[in-house]
Tab-separated table of C-alpha atoms in Angstrom:
chain	number	residue	atom	x	y	z
G	1	UNK	CA	-7.019	-28.262	-1.962
G	2	UNK	CA	-9.971	-27.415	-4.230
G	3	UNK	CA	-10.412	-29.136	-7.577
G	4	UNK	CA	-9.748	-25.910	-9.518
G	5	UNK	CA	-6.490	-25.283	-7.665
G	6	UNK	CA	-5.373	-28.875	-8.220
G	7	UNK	CA	-6.071	-28.626	-11.949
G	8	UNK	CA	-4.272	-25.287	-12.202
G	9	UNK	CA	-1.308	-26.758	-10.322
G	10	UNK	CA	-1.153	-29.729	-12.696
G	11	UNK	CA	-1.282	-27.655	-15.892
G	12	UNK	CA	1.212	-25.087	-14.618
G	13	UNK	CA	3.663	-27.817	-13.592
G	14	UNK	CA	3.353	-29.458	-17.004
G	15	UNK	CA	3.885	-26.137	-18.796
G	16	UNK	CA	6.935	-25.410	-16.665
G	17	UNK	CA	8.357	-28.825	-17.489
G	18	UNK	CA	7.878	-28.137	-21.208
G	19	UNK	CA	9.494	-24.712	-20.903
G	20	UNK	CA	12.479	-26.306	-19.201
G	21	UNK	CA	13.132	-28.317	-22.342
G	22	UNK	CA	13.358	-25.175	-24.464
G	23	UNK	CA	16.523	-23.100	-24.390
G	24	UNK	CA	16.698	-19.332	-23.969
G	25	UNK	CA	13.174	-18.608	-22.659
G	26	UNK	CA	13.827	-17.229	-19.170
G	27	UNK	CA	10.852	-14.864	-19.446
G	28	UNK	CA	8.467	-17.782	-19.965
G	29	UNK	CA	10.125	-19.790	-17.205
G	30	UNK	CA	9.903	-16.854	-14.769
G	31	UNK	CA	6.232	-16.259	-15.610
G	32	UNK	CA	5.382	-19.918	-15.050
G	33	UNK	CA	7.325	-20.045	-11.788
G	34	UNK	CA	5.493	-16.943	-10.573
G	35	UNK	CA	2.147	-18.490	-11.463
G	36	UNK	CA	3.102	-21.823	-9.908
G	37	UNK	CA	4.230	-20.152	-6.682
G	38	UNK	CA	0.898	-18.369	-6.353
G	39	UNK	CA	-1.020	-21.575	-7.050
G	40	UNK	CA	1.014	-23.362	-4.373
G	41	UNK	CA	0.233	-20.487	-2.016
G	42	UNK	CA	-3.478	-20.867	-2.801
G	43	UNK	CA	-3.100	-24.596	-2.100
G	44	UNK	CA	-1.546	-23.638	1.302
G	45	UNK	CA	1.691	-25.422	0.435
G	46	UNK	CA	3.663	-22.508	1.813
G	47	UNK	CA	7.179	-24.013	2.035
G	48	UNK	CA	7.017	-25.131	-1.594
G	49	UNK	CA	5.567	-21.764	-2.636
G	50	UNK	CA	8.545	-20.019	-1.043
G	51	UNK	CA	10.995	-22.244	-2.902
G	52	UNK	CA	9.220	-21.600	-6.199
G	53	UNK	CA	9.007	-17.841	-5.721
G	54	UNK	CA	12.683	-17.629	-4.781
G	55	UNK	CA	13.497	-19.641	-7.931
G	56	UNK	CA	11.380	-17.195	-9.913
G	57	UNK	CA	13.293	-14.261	-8.445
G	58	UNK	CA	16.607	-15.839	-9.430
G	59	UNK	CA	15.446	-16.300	-13.034
G	60	UNK	CA	14.046	-12.769	-13.275
G	61	UNK	CA	17.293	-11.319	-11.922
G	62	UNK	CA	19.137	-13.133	-14.724
G	63	UNK	CA	17.500	-10.867	-17.308
G	64	UNK	CA	17.238	-7.774	-15.061
G	65	UNK	CA	13.453	-7.894	-14.748
G	66	UNK	CA	11.476	-6.242	-11.963
G	67	UNK	CA	11.251	-8.357	-8.821
G	68	UNK	CA	9.190	-6.175	-6.471
G	69	UNK	CA	5.993	-8.203	-6.934
G	70	UNK	CA	7.921	-11.390	-6.139
G	71	UNK	CA	9.217	-9.847	-2.911
G	72	UNK	CA	5.650	-8.845	-2.064
G	73	UNK	CA	4.327	-12.363	-2.638
G	74	UNK	CA	7.182	-13.928	-0.677
G	75	UNK	CA	6.342	-11.502	2.125
G	76	UNK	CA	2.714	-12.589	1.989
G	77	UNK	CA	3.672	-16.260	2.288
G	78	UNK	CA	5.872	-15.494	5.309
G	79	UNK	CA	2.968	-13.583	6.848
G	80	UNK	CA	0.697	-16.591	6.323
G	81	UNK	CA	3.360	-18.635	8.109
G	82	UNK	CA	3.301	-15.986	10.888
G	83	UNK	CA	6.966	-15.201	10.273
G	84	UNK	CA	6.322	-11.477	10.503
G	85	UNK	CA	9.941	-10.337	10.561
G	86	UNK	CA	10.685	-12.046	7.246
G	87	UNK	CA	7.387	-10.719	5.884
G	88	UNK	CA	8.450	-7.182	6.812
G	89	UNK	CA	11.848	-7.676	5.186
G	90	UNK	CA	10.314	-8.672	1.848
G	91	UNK	CA	7.513	-6.083	1.966
G	92	UNK	CA	10.098	-3.353	2.543
G	93	UNK	CA	12.219	-4.682	-0.315
G	94	UNK	CA	9.156	-4.626	-2.552
G	95	UNK	CA	8.381	-1.014	-1.615
G	96	UNK	CA	12.006	0.059	-2.071
G	97	UNK	CA	12.148	-1.417	-5.572
G	98	UNK	CA	8.836	-0.017	-6.829
G	99	UNK	CA	10.258	3.042	-8.558
G	100	UNK	CA	7.662	4.895	-10.627
G	101	UNK	CA	4.850	2.429	-10.075
G	102	UNK	CA	1.208	3.398	-9.584
G	103	UNK	CA	0.443	5.167	-6.323
G	104	UNK	CA	-2.215	2.511	-5.666
G	105	UNK	CA	0.478	-0.178	-5.668
G	106	UNK	CA	2.690	1.907	-3.375
G	107	UNK	CA	-0.189	2.417	-0.968
G	108	UNK	CA	-0.978	-1.302	-1.045
G	109	UNK	CA	2.606	-2.179	-0.122
G	110	UNK	CA	2.853	0.521	2.550
G	111	UNK	CA	-0.444	-0.580	4.091
G	112	UNK	CA	0.706	-4.198	4.197
G	113	UNK	CA	3.846	-3.109	6.052
G	114	UNK	CA	1.662	-1.213	8.537
G	115	UNK	CA	-0.646	-4.173	9.170
G	116	UNK	CA	2.345	-6.452	9.669
G	117	UNK	CA	3.776	-4.085	12.267
G	118	UNK	CA	0.421	-4.279	14.037
G	119	UNK	CA	0.704	-8.070	13.996
G	120	UNK	CA	3.928	-7.877	16.009
G	121	UNK	CA	2.528	-5.255	18.362
G	122	UNK	CA	4.544	-2.270	17.127
G	123	UNK	CA	1.776	0.320	17.061
G	124	UNK	CA	4.103	3.285	16.598
G	125	UNK	CA	5.707	1.836	13.468
G	126	UNK	CA	2.288	0.874	12.118
G	127	UNK	CA	0.902	4.343	12.816
G	128	UNK	CA	3.807	6.011	10.999
G	129	UNK	CA	3.160	3.911	7.873
G	130	UNK	CA	-0.593	4.476	7.925
G	131	UNK	CA	-0.111	8.222	8.307
G	132	UNK	CA	2.403	8.204	5.442
G	133	UNK	CA	-0.114	6.343	3.286
G	134	UNK	CA	-2.819	8.880	4.125
G	135	UNK	CA	-0.443	11.735	3.330
G	136	UNK	CA	0.331	10.198	-0.072
G	137	UNK	CA	-3.380	9.715	-0.703
G	138	UNK	CA	-4.070	13.357	0.155
G	139	UNK	CA	-1.381	14.540	-2.258
G	140	UNK	CA	-2.950	12.431	-5.003
G	141	UNK	CA	-6.494	13.604	-4.040
G	142	UNK	CA	-7.590	9.997	-3.559
G	143	UNK	CA	-11.078	9.292	-2.255
G	144	UNK	CA	-11.952	5.621	-1.846
G	145	UNK	CA	-13.115	2.983	0.662
G	146	UNK	CA	-9.493	1.866	1.121
G	147	UNK	CA	-8.509	5.393	2.192
G	148	UNK	CA	-11.439	5.466	4.611
G	149	UNK	CA	-10.311	2.086	5.960
G	150	UNK	CA	-6.806	3.434	6.606
G	151	UNK	CA	-8.331	6.371	8.499
G	152	UNK	CA	-10.266	3.913	10.655
G	153	UNK	CA	-7.077	1.911	11.323
G	154	UNK	CA	-5.312	5.092	12.441
G	155	UNK	CA	-8.270	5.820	14.734
G	156	UNK	CA	-8.000	2.310	16.215
G	157	UNK	CA	-4.330	2.853	17.009
G	158	UNK	CA	-4.891	6.260	18.569
G	159	UNK	CA	-7.738	4.865	20.671
G	160	UNK	CA	-5.505	1.987	21.843
G	161	UNK	CA	-2.942	4.621	22.868
G	162	UNK	CA	-5.591	6.483	24.855
G	163	UNK	CA	-5.794	9.475	22.510
G	164	UNK	CA	-9.543	9.416	21.963
G	165	UNK	CA	-9.647	12.959	20.556
G	166	UNK	CA	-7.460	12.003	17.590
G	167	UNK	CA	-9.274	8.686	17.271
G	168	UNK	CA	-12.567	10.541	16.961
G	169	UNK	CA	-11.162	12.946	14.354
G	170	UNK	CA	-9.995	10.116	12.101
G	171	UNK	CA	-13.256	8.226	12.533
G	172	UNK	CA	-15.153	11.355	11.481
G	173	UNK	CA	-12.906	11.697	8.415
G	174	UNK	CA	-13.519	8.036	7.571
G	175	UNK	CA	-17.290	8.362	7.852
G	176	UNK	CA	-17.433	11.583	5.867
G	177	UNK	CA	-15.357	10.095	3.066
G	178	UNK	CA	-17.655	7.068	2.833
G	179	UNK	CA	-20.712	9.322	2.909
G	180	UNK	CA	-19.263	11.379	0.050
G	181	UNK	CA	-18.817	8.218	-2.026
G	182	UNK	CA	-22.490	7.419	-1.316
G	183	UNK	CA	-22.667	3.672	-1.889
G	184	UNK	CA	-25.333	1.415	-0.390
G	185	UNK	CA	-22.593	-1.111	0.420
G	186	UNK	CA	-20.924	1.323	2.826
G	187	UNK	CA	-23.990	2.119	4.930
G	188	UNK	CA	-23.443	-0.631	7.551
G	189	UNK	CA	-19.841	0.536	8.070
G	190	UNK	CA	-20.956	4.171	8.290
G	191	UNK	CA	-23.591	3.221	10.868
G	192	UNK	CA	-21.172	1.222	13.036
G	193	UNK	CA	-18.434	3.858	12.855
G	194	UNK	CA	-20.920	6.644	13.608
G	195	UNK	CA	-21.927	4.768	16.748
G	196	UNK	CA	-18.267	4.746	17.806
G	197	UNK	CA	-17.962	8.470	17.156
G	198	UNK	CA	-21.131	9.107	19.162
G	199	UNK	CA	-19.832	7.083	22.122
G	200	UNK	CA	-16.377	8.673	22.106
G	201	UNK	CA	-17.908	12.144	21.763
G	202	UNK	CA	-20.371	11.461	24.568
G	203	UNK	CA	-17.570	10.248	26.844
G	204	UNK	CA	-15.606	13.423	26.045
G	205	UNK	CA	-18.627	15.616	26.815
G	206	UNK	CA	-19.184	16.623	23.170
G	207	UNK	CA	-22.910	16.010	23.300
G	208	UNK	CA	-23.776	17.843	20.091
G	209	UNK	CA	-21.345	15.723	18.060
G	210	UNK	CA	-22.608	12.591	19.801
G	211	UNK	CA	-26.209	13.440	18.874
G	212	UNK	CA	-25.211	14.263	15.274
G	213	UNK	CA	-23.526	10.912	14.680
G	214	UNK	CA	-26.223	8.921	16.474
G	215	UNK	CA	-28.591	10.495	13.982
G	216	UNK	CA	-26.323	9.527	11.073
G	217	UNK	CA	-26.108	5.951	12.373
G	218	UNK	CA	-29.890	5.760	12.634
G	219	UNK	CA	-30.286	7.231	9.142
G	220	UNK	CA	-27.873	4.704	7.634
G	221	UNK	CA	-29.691	1.795	9.293
G	222	UNK	CA	-33.017	3.150	8.060
G	223	UNK	CA	-31.627	3.229	4.519
G	224	UNK	CA	-30.721	-0.450	4.774
G	225	UNK	CA	-34.355	-1.493	5.367
């Protein structure tokens, strides 16, 4: 445990103890429990973090507060413990309870469900969630590195299923989105992904596409120098 985490844990525990001596402040108690649970998670004390977060949920339910973020954090702790089924249960609860939250939060939760399905080897369930996330992003006209990353994940799944044509299409979409954002930070990813497109296209006999994306990969690497 780092020194900063230990100090944060100490102060949060002391504050929670003080709050416990004051009547009728469930909001403060819930906030401190939430903070403490996340500090315990950062300290890798996962069993204690789960206990604290469940206690936080109980307090928040007592005054009808939102609990979706608590479900999400409990899911994350279970995922760190490699208990993927319990992680999925809490991630799905978090998504179900979101209501009118920001689309970015919904996409975050949906993506976490998809990656957890991948962890248990259920590619079809993961693919369905990634595609749903991309559909939601399209409807909201989102253009960001996270959207491009989801496209690349979809491509990975299709390639693992042997559908290299669809894999190539999603890789192209991913590269073109990153190119449209035009950030120096994305050039290494664009170069690597363009190499994949070139290889898949070459293997499929699409030599013009292969040459085009080899050129893009070379250009991106030249820009890094």
